[in-house]
Amino acid sequence: MAEAGVPNHDAERAGLKAPLAGIRVIDLTRVLSGPFCSMLLGDMGADVVKVEPDKGDPIREQGAIRDGLSWYYASFNRNKRSIVIDLYRPEGRDVLSRLIETADVLVDNFRPGVLAQMGFDKARLAELNPRLVTANINGFGSAGPYVDRPAFDFIAQAMSGLMSVNGREGEEPMRVAQPITDLLAGLYCAFGIVSALRARDLNGRGQHVETAMMMSAVSMMAYLATEFLATGKKPERTGNDHPLVAPYGLFQTTDGEIAVAPSNDTILKRFLDVLGLGTLMDDERYNTNDKRFAQRSELNALLNARTRRESQDTWIARLNAAGVPCGRVQDLAEALSDPQVKAQDMVIEVEHPGHVNVRMLGFPVKLNETPCRVTRPAPPLGAHSEEVLAEAGYGADEIAALKTAGIMGHQ
């Protein structure tokens, strides 16, 4: 298992900086979509200041708690500092104003308009910092009839069309197990923020970035959407079969199933040749994709009759050698211990002083000169309150007064 936070000595000797070094992010987000976004920015070197209420981000108390630490929280809040500010009080909002003045990015995942109700509308933010990039992650977008609706991943999956195409025809629609719309919206927002920062370099001023959970899922409908837009025909649920290509999917072996993806005629010919069924490509019943698609069940039965003769490992070796994409269906334990996943450092271990080390998912984006690193574990609640306020120009007496008044806590 890879150890996180190991410095890239070649980069250090060359004086290379992380891609977002020098960028300060004021992070007002909580739970998942927003913290995932700001974590991605922190992984790329941004200084992320997580502003939390007195009780902290709710996920500090969720998921598996080991040695007093939520691994859910730890996994999505690495590379951040924590400051506790009471934003319900005007003195707390004054503190936020001071932080905004020195920031590059302000990101929240409140409903549209909540930040303005707190006194931070577009005009006020521009007055405080005209170079500020602001970003909001929400459920449905800031325009349209659903603006004020509460949002949750399950609802966004249901309304985006995503669930309608998952599962098998004749069965109920099926959600994606992971909170995919939260993660997509957070990922898009991080991409939008980096783009807005580059635009600021070019144009000299900040702008607003918005992503929405439902719209992020809609954008991922890919060829299912293009086919519907072209033909007006709604896609059917096809389970593990491909909605456009046949044969394609899971095939049975002596000891389980293998996933095979012959996505075009060239790869399909290789697949059939390995099975000893290459002549099917010349069979009048199967010599075009449309015909194969119409006879998919019959064709799959022919293929399964062959694949059932050998083991998973045998077919995977033969098919990969022939250039046919294939693999086992692995459960999560198998996937995380897969030698390729290990080689890519996709499970890392991060030290958390006062707690056991936390294993978490690693970095899917690989930069060869300035790689992502964990330079800070997920912060204890309010651990950096004094530090951050001092950097914003607060004196010791001012900080003490804020603590006494209950505006700043948990130091």
Coordinates of C-alpha atoms in Angstrom, one line a residue:
M1 CA 0.0 0.0 0.0
A2 CA 1.4 3.4 -1.0
E3 CA 2.3 5.9 1.7
A4 CA 0.7 9.3 1.1
G5 CA 2.6 12.5 1.5
V6 CA 6.0 11.2 0.4
P7 CA 7.7 14.2 -1.3
N8 CA 8.7 14.1 -5.0
H9 CA 12.3 14.8 -4.5
D10 CA 13.0 15.4 -8.2
A11 CA 10.3 18.0 -8.2
E12 CA 11.6 19.7 -5.1
R13 CA 15.2 19.8 -6.4
A14 CA 13.9 21.4 -9.6
G15 CA 12.0 24.0 -7.6
L16 CA 8.7 22.8 -9.1
K17 CA 5.5 24.0 -7.4
A18 CA 2.2 22.1 -7.2
P19 CA -0.2 23.1 -9.9
L20 CA -2.5 25.2 -7.5
A21 CA 0.2 26.4 -5.1
G22 CA -0.6 29.9 -4.0
I23 CA -4.3 29.5 -4.6
R24 CA -6.4 30.0 -1.4
V25 CA -9.9 28.4 -1.3
I26 CA -12.5 29.4 1.3
D27 CA -14.6 26.2 1.6
L28 CA -18.1 26.6 3.0
T29 CA -19.2 23.1 1.8
R30 CA -20.3 20.1 3.8
V31 CA -21.2 16.4 3.4
L32 CA -20.0 15.2 0.0
S33 CA -20.3 17.1 -3.3
G34 CA -18.5 20.3 -2.0
P35 CA -15.9 18.6 0.1
F36 CA -15.0 16.3 -2.8
C37 CA -14.6 19.4 -5.0
S38 CA -12.4 21.2 -2.5
M39 CA -10.4 18.0 -1.8
L40 CA -9.5 17.8 -5.5
L41 CA -8.3 21.4 -5.4
G42 CA -6.3 20.6 -2.2
D43 CA -4.8 17.5 -3.8
M44 CA -3.4 19.8 -6.6
G45 CA -1.8 22.1 -4.0
A46 CA -4.4 24.7 -3.2
D47 CA -4.6 26.0 0.4
V48 CA -8.1 25.0 1.4
V49 CA -9.7 26.6 4.5
K50 CA -12.7 24.7 5.6
V51 CA -15.1 27.0 7.4
E52 CA -17.3 24.9 9.7
P53 CA -20.1 25.6 12.2
D54 CA -19.7 24.8 15.9
K55 CA -20.7 21.2 15.5
G56 CA -18.6 20.7 12.3
D57 CA -19.4 19.0 9.0
P58 CA -22.1 16.4 9.7
I59 CA -20.0 13.6 8.2
R60 CA -17.5 14.0 11.1
E61 CA -20.0 11.7 12.9
Q62 CA -21.0 9.4 10.0
G63 CA -19.7 6.2 8.5
A64 CA -17.2 3.9 10.2
I65 CA -15.7 5.6 13.3
R66 CA -12.3 4.2 14.2
D67 CA -10.4 5.5 17.2
G68 CA -12.7 8.5 17.4
L69 CA -12.3 9.5 13.7
S70 CA -14.7 9.1 10.9
W71 CA -12.9 7.5 7.9
Y72 CA -15.6 9.0 5.7
Y73 CA -14.7 12.5 6.9
A74 CA -11.0 11.8 6.7
S75 CA -11.2 10.5 3.1
F76 CA -12.9 13.6 1.7
N77 CA -11.2 16.3 3.8
R78 CA -7.5 15.7 3.4
N79 CA -5.3 18.6 2.4
K80 CA -7.5 21.2 4.3
R81 CA -7.4 23.4 7.3
S82 CA -10.4 23.8 9.6
I83 CA -11.7 27.0 11.1
V84 CA -14.9 27.3 13.2
I85 CA -16.9 30.5 12.6
D86 CA -20.5 31.3 13.6
L87 CA -21.9 32.6 10.4
Y88 CA -25.3 33.1 11.9
R89 CA -24.0 36.2 13.7
P90 CA -22.9 39.4 12.0
E91 CA -19.5 39.2 13.7
G92 CA -18.9 35.8 12.1
R93 CA -19.9 37.1 8.7
D94 CA -17.5 40.0 9.2
V95 CA -14.7 37.4 9.7
L96 CA -15.8 35.6 6.5
S97 CA -15.6 39.0 4.7
R98 CA -12.0 39.4 5.8
L99 CA -11.2 35.9 4.6
I100 CA -12.8 36.5 1.3
E101 CA -10.6 39.6 0.7
T102 CA -7.5 37.4 0.8
A103 CA -8.9 34.4 -1.1
D104 CA -8.9 33.3 -4.7
V105 CA -11.9 31.0 -4.5
L106 CA -15.1 30.8 -2.5
V107 CA -17.0 27.6 -2.9
D108 CA -20.3 26.5 -1.3
N109 CA -23.0 23.9 -1.8
F110 CA -25.9 25.8 -0.3
R111 CA -29.2 26.1 -2.2
P112 CA -29.1 28.9 -4.8
G113 CA -29.6 32.3 -3.0
V114 CA -28.6 31.2 0.5
L115 CA -25.2 33.0 0.3
A116 CA -26.9 36.2 -0.9
Q117 CA -29.3 35.9 2.1
M118 CA -26.3 35.9 4.4
G119 CA -25.2 39.2 2.9
F120 CA -22.8 37.9 0.2
D121 CA -24.6 38.6 -3.0
K122 CA -22.8 39.1 -6.3
A123 CA -22.3 42.8 -5.8
R124 CA -21.0 42.4 -2.2
L125 CA -18.5 39.7 -3.2
A126 CA -17.2 41.8 -6.1
E127 CA -16.8 44.7 -3.8
L128 CA -14.8 42.6 -1.4
N129 CA -12.6 40.9 -4.0
P130 CA -13.1 41.5 -7.8
R131 CA -10.7 38.8 -8.6
L132 CA -12.6 36.2 -6.6
V133 CA -13.8 33.0 -8.3
T134 CA -17.1 31.9 -6.6
A135 CA -18.5 28.5 -7.1
N136 CA -21.8 26.8 -6.0
I137 CA -22.8 23.2 -6.2
N138 CA -26.5 22.6 -6.0
G139 CA -29.2 20.1 -6.9
F140 CA -30.9 21.5 -10.0
G141 CA -29.3 24.8 -11.0
S142 CA -30.1 28.4 -10.1
A143 CA -32.7 28.9 -12.8
G144 CA -35.8 27.0 -13.6
P145 CA -38.8 25.7 -11.6
Y146 CA -36.9 23.4 -9.3
V147 CA -34.5 26.0 -7.8
D148 CA -35.9 25.8 -4.3
R149 CA -36.4 22.0 -4.2
P150 CA -34.2 20.1 -1.7
A151 CA -31.8 17.8 -3.4
F152 CA -30.3 14.5 -2.7
D153 CA -28.2 12.1 -4.8
F154 CA -31.0 9.5 -5.1
I155 CA -33.5 12.2 -6.3
A156 CA -31.0 13.5 -8.8
Q157 CA -30.3 10.0 -10.1
A158 CA -34.1 9.4 -10.5
M159 CA -34.9 12.7 -12.2
S160 CA -31.8 12.8 -14.6
G161 CA -32.8 9.6 -16.5
L162 CA -29.9 7.7 -15.0
M163 CA -32.0 5.2 -13.1
S164 CA -34.3 4.7 -16.1
V165 CA -31.5 3.0 -18.1
N166 CA -30.0 0.9 -15.3
G167 CA -31.1 -2.6 -14.6
R168 CA -33.0 -5.0 -16.9
E169 CA -36.1 -4.4 -19.0
G170 CA -39.2 -5.4 -17.1
E171 CA -37.6 -4.8 -13.7
E172 CA -37.6 -1.6 -11.6
P173 CA -35.3 1.2 -12.4
M174 CA -32.0 0.9 -10.5
R175 CA -29.8 3.6 -8.9
V176 CA -26.1 3.6 -9.1
A177 CA -24.8 2.3 -5.8
Q178 CA -22.3 5.1 -5.1
P179 CA -23.5 8.7 -4.8
I180 CA -22.6 9.4 -8.3
T181 CA -24.4 12.7 -8.8
D182 CA -22.6 14.2 -5.8
L183 CA -19.3 13.1 -7.1
L184 CA -19.9 14.3 -10.7
A185 CA -21.1 17.7 -9.6
G186 CA -18.0 18.1 -7.3
L187 CA -15.7 17.0 -10.1
Y188 CA -17.3 19.3 -12.6
C189 CA -17.1 22.2 -10.1
A190 CA -13.4 21.6 -9.5
F191 CA -12.9 21.6 -13.3
G192 CA -14.9 24.8 -13.6
I193 CA -13.0 26.5 -10.8
V194 CA -9.6 25.8 -12.4
S195 CA -11.0 27.0 -15.7
A196 CA -12.2 30.3 -14.1
L197 CA -8.8 30.8 -12.5
R198 CA -7.2 30.5 -15.9
A199 CA -9.7 32.9 -17.3
R200 CA -8.9 35.3 -14.4
D201 CA -5.2 35.1 -15.5
L202 CA -6.2 36.1 -19.0
N203 CA -8.9 38.7 -18.2
G204 CA -8.1 40.1 -14.8
R205 CA -11.3 39.3 -12.9
G206 CA -13.1 36.5 -11.3
Q207 CA -16.5 34.9 -12.3
H208 CA -19.1 32.5 -10.9
V209 CA -19.1 28.8 -11.5
E210 CA -22.1 26.6 -11.0
T211 CA -22.7 22.9 -11.2
A212 CA -25.8 20.9 -10.4
M213 CA -26.2 17.3 -9.4
M214 CA -29.1 16.6 -11.8
M215 CA -27.5 18.3 -14.7
S216 CA -24.1 16.6 -14.1
A217 CA -25.9 13.2 -14.4
V218 CA -27.8 14.3 -17.5
S219 CA -24.5 15.2 -19.1
M220 CA -23.3 11.7 -18.6
M221 CA -26.1 10.0 -20.6
A222 CA -23.6 9.8 -23.5
Y223 CA -24.8 7.8 -26.6
L224 CA -28.0 7.0 -24.8
A225 CA -29.0 10.6 -25.1
T226 CA -27.6 11.0 -28.6
E227 CA -29.6 8.1 -29.9
F228 CA -32.8 9.4 -28.3
L229 CA -32.2 12.9 -29.7
A230 CA -31.6 11.4 -33.2
T231 CA -34.5 8.9 -33.2
G232 CA -36.9 9.9 -30.5
K233 CA -36.8 6.3 -29.3
K234 CA -36.3 5.9 -25.5
P235 CA -33.5 3.5 -24.6
E236 CA -34.5 0.2 -23.0
R237 CA -32.8 -1.2 -20.0
T238 CA -30.4 -3.8 -21.2
G239 CA -28.7 -4.9 -17.9
N240 CA -25.1 -6.0 -18.8
D241 CA -25.8 -6.1 -22.5
H242 CA -24.8 -3.1 -24.6
P243 CA -27.6 -0.9 -25.8
L244 CA -26.1 -0.5 -29.3
V245 CA -23.7 -3.4 -29.8
A246 CA -24.1 -7.2 -29.8
P247 CA -22.7 -9.5 -28.5
Y248 CA -21.3 -7.7 -25.5
G249 CA -21.6 -8.3 -21.8
L250 CA -21.1 -11.2 -19.3
F251 CA -20.3 -14.7 -20.4
Q252 CA -20.3 -17.9 -18.4
T253 CA -17.3 -20.0 -17.6
T254 CA -16.7 -23.1 -15.5
D255 CA -16.0 -21.0 -12.4
G256 CA -18.0 -17.8 -12.9
E257 CA -18.5 -15.1 -15.4
I258 CA -16.2 -12.8 -17.5
A259 CA -17.0 -9.4 -18.9
V260 CA -16.2 -9.1 -22.6
A261 CA -16.5 -5.9 -24.7
P262 CA -16.2 -6.6 -28.4
S263 CA -17.1 -3.1 -29.3
N264 CA -16.6 -3.3 -33.1
D265 CA -16.4 -5.9 -35.9
T266 CA -12.6 -6.2 -35.7
I267 CA -12.6 -7.0 -32.0
L268 CA -15.7 -9.2 -32.4
K269 CA -13.8 -11.3 -35.1
R270 CA -10.9 -11.8 -32.6
F271 CA -13.4 -12.8 -29.9
L272 CA -15.1 -15.3 -32.1
D273 CA -11.9 -16.7 -33.5
V274 CA -10.6 -17.4 -29.9
L275 CA -13.9 -19.3 -29.3
G276 CA -13.5 -21.2 -32.5
L277 CA -16.7 -19.5 -33.9
G278 CA -15.1 -17.2 -36.5
T279 CA -17.4 -18.4 -39.2
L280 CA -20.4 -16.7 -37.5
M281 CA -19.2 -13.4 -39.0
D282 CA -20.1 -14.7 -42.4
D283 CA -23.4 -16.3 -41.3
E284 CA -26.4 -14.5 -42.9
R285 CA -28.1 -14.4 -39.4
Y286 CA -25.2 -12.5 -37.7
N287 CA -23.1 -10.7 -40.4
T288 CA -24.2 -7.2 -39.3
N289 CA -24.6 -5.6 -35.9
D290 CA -28.3 -5.0 -36.5
K291 CA -28.9 -8.7 -37.2
R292 CA -26.8 -9.7 -34.2
F293 CA -28.6 -7.2 -32.0
A294 CA -32.0 -8.6 -33.1
Q295 CA -30.8 -12.2 -32.4
R296 CA -28.9 -11.3 -29.2
S297 CA -30.3 -14.0 -27.0
E298 CA -29.8 -16.7 -29.5
L299 CA -26.2 -15.5 -30.2
N300 CA -25.3 -15.2 -26.6
A301 CA -26.5 -18.8 -26.1
L302 CA -24.1 -20.0 -28.8
L303 CA -21.2 -18.1 -27.2
N304 CA -22.0 -19.3 -23.7
A305 CA -22.0 -22.9 -24.9
R306 CA -18.3 -22.4 -25.8
T307 CA -17.2 -20.2 -22.8
R308 CA -18.6 -22.7 -20.3
R309 CA -15.9 -25.2 -21.4
E310 CA -13.0 -23.3 -19.8
S311 CA -12.2 -21.3 -16.6
Q312 CA -12.2 -17.5 -16.2
D313 CA -8.4 -17.4 -16.0
T314 CA -8.1 -19.4 -19.2
W315 CA -10.4 -17.2 -21.2
I316 CA -9.0 -14.0 -19.8
A317 CA -5.5 -15.0 -20.8
R318 CA -6.5 -16.1 -24.3
L319 CA -8.8 -13.1 -25.0
N320 CA -6.3 -10.5 -23.7
A321 CA -3.5 -12.1 -25.8
A322 CA -5.8 -11.7 -28.8
G323 CA -6.6 -8.1 -28.0
V324 CA -10.1 -8.6 -26.8
P325 CA -11.1 -6.4 -23.8
C326 CA -12.2 -8.7 -21.0
G327 CA -11.9 -9.2 -17.2
R328 CA -13.5 -10.7 -14.1
V329 CA -16.3 -9.0 -12.3
Q330 CA -14.5 -8.2 -9.0
D331 CA -16.1 -7.2 -5.8
L332 CA -14.8 -4.2 -3.9
A333 CA -12.3 -6.2 -1.8
E334 CA -10.9 -7.8 -4.9
A335 CA -10.8 -4.5 -6.8
L336 CA -8.9 -2.7 -4.1
S337 CA -6.4 -5.6 -3.8
D338 CA -6.0 -6.0 -7.5
P339 CA -2.3 -5.8 -8.5
Q340 CA -3.0 -3.1 -11.1
V341 CA -4.8 -1.0 -8.5
K342 CA -1.9 -1.4 -6.2
A343 CA 0.6 -0.5 -8.9
Q344 CA -1.3 2.7 -9.5
D345 CA -1.3 3.6 -5.8
M346 CA -5.1 3.8 -5.7
V347 CA -5.2 2.9 -2.0
I348 CA -3.0 5.1 0.2
E349 CA -2.4 5.3 3.9
V350 CA -2.4 8.7 5.7
E351 CA -1.1 9.4 9.1
H352 CA -3.6 11.2 11.4
P353 CA -1.8 12.3 14.6
G354 CA -3.7 11.0 17.7
H355 CA -5.5 8.4 15.6
V356 CA -4.7 5.2 13.7
N357 CA -3.5 5.7 10.1
V358 CA -6.4 6.0 7.7
R359 CA -6.5 4.0 4.4
M360 CA -8.3 5.9 1.7
L361 CA -8.6 6.1 -2.1
G362 CA -5.6 7.6 -3.9
F363 CA -5.2 9.9 -6.8
P364 CA -6.7 9.0 -10.2
V365 CA -4.9 11.9 -12.0
K366 CA -1.2 11.3 -12.4
L367 CA 1.1 14.3 -13.0
N368 CA 4.6 13.1 -13.6
E369 CA 6.4 16.2 -12.4
T370 CA 4.1 17.7 -9.8
P371 CA 2.0 14.7 -8.6
C372 CA -0.8 15.0 -6.1
R373 CA 0.2 14.6 -2.5
V374 CA -1.4 14.5 0.9
T375 CA 0.4 17.3 2.8
R376 CA -2.3 17.5 5.5
P377 CA -4.5 14.9 7.0
A378 CA -8.2 15.8 7.5
P379 CA -8.1 18.5 10.2
P380 CA -9.6 18.3 13.7
L381 CA -12.5 20.7 14.1
G382 CA -11.3 24.3 14.3
A383 CA -7.7 23.2 14.5
H384 CA -6.5 26.1 12.4
S385 CA -8.8 28.9 13.5
E386 CA -6.2 31.1 15.1
E387 CA -3.6 30.4 12.4
V388 CA -6.0 31.3 9.6
L389 CA -7.3 34.5 11.3
A390 CA -3.7 35.6 12.0
E391 CA -2.9 35.2 8.3
A392 CA -6.0 37.4 7.5
G393 CA -4.6 40.2 9.6
Y394 CA -6.2 39.6 13.0
G395 CA -4.2 40.5 16.1
A396 CA -4.0 38.3 19.2
D397 CA -6.4 40.5 21.1
E398 CA -8.9 40.4 18.3
I399 CA -8.7 36.7 18.1
A400 CA -9.1 36.4 21.8
A401 CA -12.2 38.6 21.7
L402 CA -13.8 36.5 19.0
K403 CA -13.2 33.4 21.1
T404 CA -14.7 35.0 24.2
A405 CA -17.7 36.1 22.2
G406 CA -18.2 32.6 20.9
I407 CA -17.7 33.7 17.3
M408 CA -14.7 31.4 16.8
G409 CA -14.5 28.0 18.5
H410 CA -12.8 24.7 18.9
Q411 CA -9.2 25.8 19.1

